[in-house]
Coordinates of C-alpha atoms in Angstrom, one line a residue:
X1 CA -132.2 102.0 10.7
X2 CA -131.0 104.9 8.7
X3 CA -131.3 107.2 11.6
X4 CA -129.4 104.9 14.0
X5 CA -126.6 104.2 11.6
X6 CA -126.1 107.9 10.9
X7 CA -126.0 108.8 14.6
X8 CA -123.4 106.1 15.3
X9 CA -120.8 107.2 12.8
X10 CA -120.2 110.8 14.0
X11 CA -117.9 110.0 17.0
X12 CA -115.5 108.1 14.8
X13 CA -115.0 111.1 12.6
X14 CA -114.1 113.3 15.7
X15 CA -111.5 110.8 16.9
X16 CA -109.8 110.8 13.5
X17 CA -109.4 114.5 13.4
X18 CA -107.9 114.5 16.9
X19 CA -105.5 111.8 15.9
X20 CA -104.5 113.6 12.8
X21 CA -104.0 116.8 14.8
X22 CA -101.9 115.0 17.4
X23 CA -99.8 113.3 14.8
X24 CA -99.3 116.7 13.1
X25 CA -98.3 118.3 16.4
X26 CA -96.1 115.4 17.3
X27 CA -94.3 115.4 14.0
X28 CA -93.9 119.2 14.1
X29 CA -92.5 119.0 17.6
X30 CA -90.2 116.1 16.6
X31 CA -89.0 118.1 13.6
X32 CA -88.5 121.2 15.9
X33 CA -86.7 119.1 18.5
X34 CA -84.6 117.4 15.8
X35 CA -83.7 120.7 14.2
X36 CA -82.9 122.2 17.6
X37 CA -80.7 119.3 18.5
X38 CA -79.0 119.3 15.2
X39 CA -78.5 123.1 15.4
X40 CA -77.1 122.9 18.9
X41 CA -75.0 119.9 18.1
X42 CA -73.5 121.4 15.0
X43 CA -73.1 125.0 16.1
X44 CA -69.4 126.1 16.4
X45 CA -68.7 127.0 20.0
X46 CA -67.1 130.3 21.0
X47 CA -63.4 130.0 21.5
X48 CA -62.1 130.0 25.1
X49 CA -61.7 133.5 26.5
X50 CA -58.1 134.3 27.4
X51 CA -57.1 136.8 30.1
X52 CA -53.8 137.9 31.6
X53 CA -53.0 137.2 35.2
X54 CA -50.0 139.5 35.2
X55 CA -49.5 143.0 33.8
X56 CA -49.2 143.0 30.0
X57 CA -46.0 145.0 30.2
X58 CA -43.6 145.2 33.1
X59 CA -40.3 147.1 33.5
X60 CA -37.4 146.0 35.7
X61 CA -34.7 148.5 36.9
X62 CA -31.9 148.7 39.4
X63 CA -32.0 151.7 41.7
X64 CA -29.1 154.2 41.9
X65 CA -29.0 154.9 45.6
X66 CA -25.8 153.0 46.1
X67 CA -24.1 154.7 43.1
X68 CA -25.0 158.1 44.5
X69 CA -23.5 157.2 47.8
X70 CA -20.2 156.4 46.1
X71 CA -19.8 159.8 44.6
X72 CA -21.2 161.6 47.6
X73 CA -18.3 160.3 49.6
X74 CA -15.9 162.2 47.5
X75 CA -14.9 165.7 48.7
X76 CA -14.1 167.1 45.3
X77 CA -16.1 167.1 42.0
X78 CA -16.7 163.5 40.8
X79 CA -19.0 161.6 38.5
X80 CA -19.6 157.9 37.7
X81 CA -21.7 155.9 35.3
X82 CA -21.7 153.1 32.7
X83 CA -21.1 153.2 29.0
X84 CA -24.4 151.4 28.2
X85 CA -26.4 152.6 31.2
X86 CA -28.7 154.9 29.3
X87 CA -28.4 158.6 30.1
X88 CA -27.9 158.1 33.9
X89 CA -24.9 159.9 35.4
X90 CA -24.3 160.2 39.2
X91 CA -22.3 163.3 40.3
X92 CA -21.7 165.2 43.5
X93 CA -21.2 168.6 41.9
X94 CA -23.2 170.7 39.3
X95 CA -20.8 173.6 38.9
X96 CA -19.0 173.9 35.5
X97 CA -15.3 173.8 36.3
X98 CA -12.1 174.2 34.2
X99 CA -11.3 170.9 32.5
X100 CA -7.9 171.7 31.1
X101 CA -6.7 169.1 28.5
X102 CA -9.8 167.0 28.8
X103 CA -10.9 169.7 26.3
X104 CA -9.0 167.8 23.7
X105 CA -11.6 165.0 23.7
X106 CA -14.2 167.5 22.6
X107 CA -11.8 169.1 20.1
X108 CA -11.1 165.8 18.5
X109 CA -14.7 164.6 18.4
X110 CA -15.9 167.9 16.9
X111 CA -13.2 167.9 14.3
X112 CA -13.7 164.2 13.4
X113 CA -17.3 165.0 12.7
X114 CA -16.1 167.3 9.9
X115 CA -13.2 165.2 8.8
X116 CA -13.8 161.5 9.7
X117 CA -10.9 159.1 10.2
X118 CA -11.2 155.3 10.2
X119 CA -9.3 153.4 12.9
X120 CA -5.8 152.6 11.7
X121 CA -6.0 155.0 8.8
X122 CA -3.5 157.9 8.3
X123 CA -6.1 160.4 7.0
X124 CA -5.5 163.8 5.5
X125 CA -2.0 165.4 5.2
X126 CA -1.4 168.7 7.0
X127 CA 1.7 170.8 6.1
X128 CA 3.2 172.5 9.2
X129 CA 2.9 176.2 8.6
X130 CA 4.5 179.3 9.9
X131 CA 1.2 180.0 11.8
X132 CA 1.5 176.6 13.4
X133 CA 5.1 177.3 14.4
X134 CA 4.2 180.7 15.9
X135 CA 1.4 179.2 17.9
X136 CA 3.7 176.4 19.0
X137 CA 6.2 179.0 20.3
X138 CA 3.4 180.6 22.3
X139 CA 2.6 177.3 24.0
X140 CA 6.2 176.6 24.8
X141 CA 6.5 180.1 26.4
X142 CA 3.4 179.3 28.5
X143 CA 4.9 176.0 29.6
X144 CA 2.5 174.1 27.5
X145 CA 3.2 170.6 26.0
X146 CA 4.7 171.0 22.5
X147 CA 6.8 169.0 20.1
X148 CA 8.6 171.4 17.7
X149 CA 8.9 170.3 14.1
X150 CA 10.2 172.2 11.0
X151 CA 7.9 174.4 8.9
X152 CA 6.9 172.4 5.8
X153 CA 6.8 169.1 7.6
X154 CA 4.0 166.8 6.4
X155 CA 1.9 165.6 9.3
X156 CA -1.0 163.0 8.9
X157 CA -4.3 163.4 10.6
X158 CA -3.6 160.3 12.7
X159 CA -0.2 161.7 13.9
X160 CA -1.9 164.9 15.0
X161 CA -4.5 162.9 16.9
X162 CA -1.9 160.7 18.5
X163 CA 0.1 163.7 19.8
X164 CA -3.0 165.5 21.0
X165 CA -4.5 162.6 22.9
X166 CA -1.5 160.6 24.2
X167 CA 1.1 163.2 25.5
X168 CA -1.6 165.9 25.3
X169 CA 0.3 168.1 22.9
X170 CA -1.3 171.6 22.8
X171 CA 0.5 172.6 19.5
X172 CA -0.9 169.6 17.6
X173 CA -4.4 169.9 19.0
X174 CA -4.6 173.5 18.0
X175 CA -3.1 172.8 14.5
X176 CA -5.5 170.0 14.0
X177 CA -8.5 172.2 14.8
X178 CA -7.3 175.1 12.7
X179 CA -6.5 172.8 9.8
X180 CA -10.2 171.8 9.6
X181 CA -12.0 174.9 10.8
X182 CA -9.6 177.6 9.6
X183 CA -9.8 179.8 12.7
X184 CA -10.7 179.7 16.4
X185 CA -14.0 181.5 16.0
X186 CA -15.3 178.9 13.6
X187 CA -14.0 176.1 15.8
X188 CA -15.8 177.5 18.9
X189 CA -19.1 177.9 17.0
X190 CA -18.8 174.3 15.9
X191 CA -18.2 173.1 19.5
X192 CA -21.2 175.0 20.7
X193 CA -23.4 173.4 18.1
X194 CA -22.0 169.9 18.7
X195 CA -22.4 170.2 22.5
X196 CA -26.0 171.4 22.1
X197 CA -26.8 168.4 19.8
X198 CA -25.2 166.0 22.2
X199 CA -26.8 167.2 25.4
X200 CA -23.6 168.7 26.9
X201 CA -25.3 171.8 28.3
X202 CA -22.4 172.9 30.5
X203 CA -19.5 172.2 28.1
X204 CA -18.0 175.5 26.8
X205 CA -14.6 175.8 24.9
X206 CA -13.0 179.0 24.1
X207 CA -10.0 177.3 22.3
X208 CA -9.0 173.7 21.4
X209 CA -6.3 172.8 23.9
X210 CA -7.4 173.5 27.5
X211 CA -4.7 176.0 28.1
X212 CA -7.4 178.6 28.7
X213 CA -9.3 178.2 32.0
X214 CA -12.4 179.3 30.2
X215 CA -12.8 175.7 28.9
X216 CA -15.3 174.4 31.4
X217 CA -17.9 171.6 32.0
X218 CA -19.5 169.9 34.9
X219 CA -18.2 166.5 36.1
X220 CA -21.4 164.9 34.8
X221 CA -20.9 166.4 31.3
X222 CA -17.3 165.3 31.3
X223 CA -18.6 161.7 31.8
X224 CA -21.0 162.1 28.9
X225 CA -18.1 163.4 26.9
X226 CA -16.2 160.3 27.8
X227 CA -19.1 158.1 26.6
X228 CA -19.1 159.9 23.3
X229 CA -15.3 159.4 23.0
X230 CA -15.7 155.6 23.7
X231 CA -18.4 155.4 21.0
X232 CA -16.0 156.7 18.4
X233 CA -13.7 153.8 17.3
X234 CA -10.8 156.0 16.3
X235 CA -10.8 158.0 19.6
X236 CA -11.3 154.8 21.6
X237 CA -8.4 153.2 19.9
X238 CA -6.0 156.0 20.5
X239 CA -7.0 156.8 24.1
X240 CA -6.3 153.2 25.2
X241 CA -2.8 153.2 23.6
X242 CA -0.1 153.4 26.2
X243 CA 2.8 154.5 24.0
X244 CA 3.4 155.5 20.3
X245 CA 6.3 156.1 18.1
X246 CA 6.5 159.4 16.1
X247 CA 9.0 160.6 13.5
X248 CA 10.9 163.9 13.2
X249 CA 13.1 163.1 16.2
X250 CA 10.1 163.0 18.6
X251 CA 10.5 159.3 19.2
X252 CA 8.4 157.5 21.9
X253 CA 5.5 159.4 23.5
X254 CA 3.6 158.0 26.5
X255 CA -0.1 158.3 27.4
X256 CA -0.5 160.7 30.3
X257 CA -3.2 158.3 31.8
X258 CA -1.1 156.3 34.3
X259 CA -4.1 154.0 35.0
X260 CA -3.6 152.3 31.6
X261 CA -0.7 150.3 33.0
X262 CA -1.9 150.1 36.6
X263 CA -5.3 148.5 36.4
X264 CA -6.6 145.7 34.2
X265 CA -9.2 146.4 31.5
X266 CA -8.5 150.1 31.2
X267 CA -9.8 151.8 28.0
X268 CA -8.3 155.2 28.4
X269 CA -9.5 158.2 28.2
X270 CA -7.9 161.6 29.1
X271 CA -6.1 163.6 31.7
X272 CA -6.1 167.3 32.3
X273 CA -4.1 169.7 34.5
X274 CA -3.7 173.4 35.1
X275 CA -3.0 175.7 38.0
X276 CA -6.7 176.6 38.3
X277 CA -8.3 173.2 37.2
X278 CA -6.0 171.1 39.3
X279 CA -5.5 167.5 38.3
X280 CA -8.4 166.0 36.2
X281 CA -9.1 162.6 34.8
X282 CA -11.9 160.8 32.9
X283 CA -11.3 157.1 32.7
X284 CA -13.0 154.0 31.5
X285 CA -12.6 150.3 32.5
X286 CA -14.1 147.1 31.2
X287 CA -14.9 144.3 33.6
X288 CA -17.0 141.1 33.5
X289 CA -20.1 141.0 35.7
X290 CA -21.9 137.6 35.8
X291 CA -20.8 136.9 32.2
X292 CA -21.7 140.3 30.8
X293 CA -18.9 142.7 29.7
X294 CA -19.5 146.1 31.3
X295 CA -17.7 149.4 30.8
X296 CA -17.5 151.7 33.8
X297 CA -16.6 155.4 33.7
X298 CA -15.3 157.7 36.4
X299 CA -14.5 161.4 36.4
X300 CA -12.4 163.3 39.0
X301 CA -11.9 167.0 38.8
X302 CA -9.7 169.4 40.9
X303 CA -7.5 166.9 42.6
X304 CA -4.4 168.1 44.3
X305 CA -1.8 165.8 42.6
X306 CA -1.4 163.2 39.9
X307 CA -1.6 160.4 42.5
X308 CA -4.7 161.9 44.1
X309 CA -6.6 161.8 40.8
X310 CA -5.4 158.2 40.2
X311 CA -6.4 157.1 43.7
X312 CA -9.8 158.8 43.5
X313 CA -10.5 157.4 40.0
X314 CA -9.4 153.9 40.8
X315 CA -11.6 154.0 44.0
X316 CA -14.7 155.1 42.1
X317 CA -14.2 152.5 39.4
X318 CA -13.8 149.7 42.1
X319 CA -16.9 151.0 43.9
X320 CA -19.0 150.3 40.9
X321 CA -18.1 146.6 40.6
X322 CA -20.7 145.1 42.9
X323 CA -23.6 147.3 41.8
X324 CA -24.9 145.6 38.6
X325 CA -27.4 142.9 39.4
X326 CA -28.7 139.8 37.8
X327 CA -32.4 140.3 37.4
X328 CA -34.9 137.5 36.8
X329 CA -37.4 138.6 34.1
X330 CA -39.4 135.4 33.5
X331 CA -39.6 132.2 35.5
X332 CA -40.2 128.7 34.1
X333 CA -43.8 127.3 34.6
X334 CA -45.2 130.6 35.7
X335 CA -48.9 131.2 35.2
X336 CA -49.3 134.4 33.2
X337 CA -52.9 133.9 32.0
X338 CA -56.1 131.9 32.1
X339 CA -58.2 130.4 29.3
X340 CA -61.9 130.0 30.2
X341 CA -63.9 127.6 28.0
X342 CA -67.5 128.2 27.0
X343 CA -68.7 125.8 29.7
X344 CA -66.7 127.6 32.4
X345 CA -63.6 125.4 32.8
X346 CA -60.4 127.3 33.5
X347 CA -57.1 126.3 32.0
X348 CA -53.9 127.9 33.2
X349 CA -51.5 129.4 30.6
X350 CA -47.9 128.9 31.7
X351 CA -44.4 129.8 30.5
X352 CA -42.1 127.2 29.1
X353 CA -38.8 128.7 30.0
X354 CA -36.9 131.4 31.9
X355 CA -35.0 134.6 31.1
X356 CA -32.7 136.8 33.1
X357 CA -30.3 139.7 32.5
X358 CA -27.6 141.7 34.2
X359 CA -28.7 145.3 34.7
X360 CA -26.5 148.2 35.8
X361 CA -28.2 151.0 37.8
X362 CA -30.1 153.2 35.4
X363 CA -30.8 150.4 32.9
X364 CA -34.2 149.0 32.2
X365 CA -35.5 145.7 30.9
X366 CA -39.0 145.1 29.7
X367 CA -41.2 142.0 29.7
X368 CA -44.4 141.9 27.6
X369 CA -47.0 139.1 27.6
X370 CA -49.1 138.5 24.5
X371 CA -51.8 135.9 24.4
X372 CA -53.5 134.6 21.2
X373 CA -56.5 132.5 20.2
X374 CA -56.7 128.8 21.3
X375 CA -59.2 126.1 20.7
X376 CA -59.9 122.4 21.5
X377 CA -56.8 120.4 21.8
X378 CA -54.2 118.7 23.9
X379 CA -52.3 120.3 26.7
X380 CA -49.2 122.3 25.8
X381 CA -50.6 123.9 22.8
X382 CA -49.1 127.3 22.2
X383 CA -51.3 130.1 23.6
X384 CA -48.9 133.1 23.3
X385 CA -45.5 134.3 24.2
X386 CA -43.5 136.4 26.6
X387 CA -41.1 138.9 24.9
X388 CA -38.1 140.2 26.8
X389 CA -36.2 143.2 25.7
X390 CA -33.1 143.8 27.8
X391 CA -29.7 145.5 27.3
X392 CA -28.1 142.1 26.9
X393 CA -30.5 141.2 24.1
X394 CA -34.1 140.1 23.3
X395 CA -35.8 136.8 23.8
X396 CA -39.1 135.1 23.3
X397 CA -40.6 132.4 25.6
X398 CA -43.7 130.4 24.5
X399 CA -46.8 130.3 26.7
X400 CA -48.8 127.0 26.6
X401 CA -52.0 125.6 27.9
X402 CA -51.4 123.5 31.1
X403 CA -54.3 121.2 30.5
X404 CA -56.4 119.7 27.7
X405 CA -59.3 121.7 26.3
X406 CA -62.3 119.6 25.4
X407 CA -65.7 120.5 24.0
X408 CA -68.7 120.1 26.2
X409 CA -71.1 117.1 25.6
X410 CA -74.4 117.2 23.8
X411 CA -76.4 117.5 27.0
X412 CA -74.6 120.7 28.0
X413 CA -75.2 122.0 24.5
X414 CA -78.9 121.2 24.7
X415 CA -79.3 122.9 28.1
X416 CA -77.2 126.0 27.4
X417 CA -78.4 127.4 24.1
X418 CA -77.6 130.9 25.0
X419 CA -73.9 130.0 25.5
X420 CA -73.8 127.8 22.4
X421 CA -75.2 130.5 20.1
X422 CA -73.3 133.3 21.8
X423 CA -76.4 135.1 23.1
X424 CA -74.9 135.4 26.6

């Protein structure tokens, strides 16, 4: 009995051990599975990857071939450009030539740098000296423009500028330069330094008035000189003044630039004439192009008569009218990027507005696309911006998601652990 009972109990012990082992394994697996599921379910997913579909930065320009064709059609030295067209100048001649009284623009700008004058102000007082009178007599003997006044007369800085720039008085231009620099050598050295600093490589003055044919510059540098004059409020104010009244019996003086009263929007600048230089003119005109105010400049050198320089200059200015272009920089609802979610869905990133500008030849506008981080959310969440930098101003246009971004379901998480945990 004892033997039989003992032999019958052994199998039951083996089953219990297996069951306990199975339970242990099952519980362990359940715990592992539960932990895995919880870990997968709770793990933060990687943010969608954003990528540009367009260049990050793109430049827009207008070519200058049509501008060059305008000056190339002129038989004598000419140049054209725009006041805010960067450094671009289009010319048909690269030889420094006598510029005659256009020299006075450089004289005034160099002298104003040493002795500034606000628009409308009278400025410093200069007492007309015996040296001024002697130099005045020399100009009159050489058939130069002069307005004699008595020695001891008090002349304001503004009056000297007015006479130098409007009727192109040589005596007052020279007296103005000498009153600031003391002598001609110091003045010439100052001009050389100023020209070098302002990129006027061909400009060379040997005296302040233009009576000497050694005062030379290329047509392109004369245009650059005109830009600098327009940028100075006092010079710009005077050169666009048609007439002025002066004391000492001088009376009314007229601007030598006849275009001021012949064309709309004229802003001055300066004429020049001599037996060697011929008839010269640098002129500026403002016009409206597609809502943008634009200033055009033209230079004519060596013309045969006053009418020839007016005709050439007017023709060059008119030729520039149709060349600025409206340029579309950003279109509305344009895809500029793509967001790819962790489960492979692609969401377009699109612009919410448009931007355009008016460019003259030689100008540049820049468009830059910047994308940022995005996450789960509705469509139209901000995903970045397009920044536009143009001569007419800067602008920012938001970039948004064109579709909803949703998280993948639990099953996808369970079956893509490498993606969930960022292993792949």
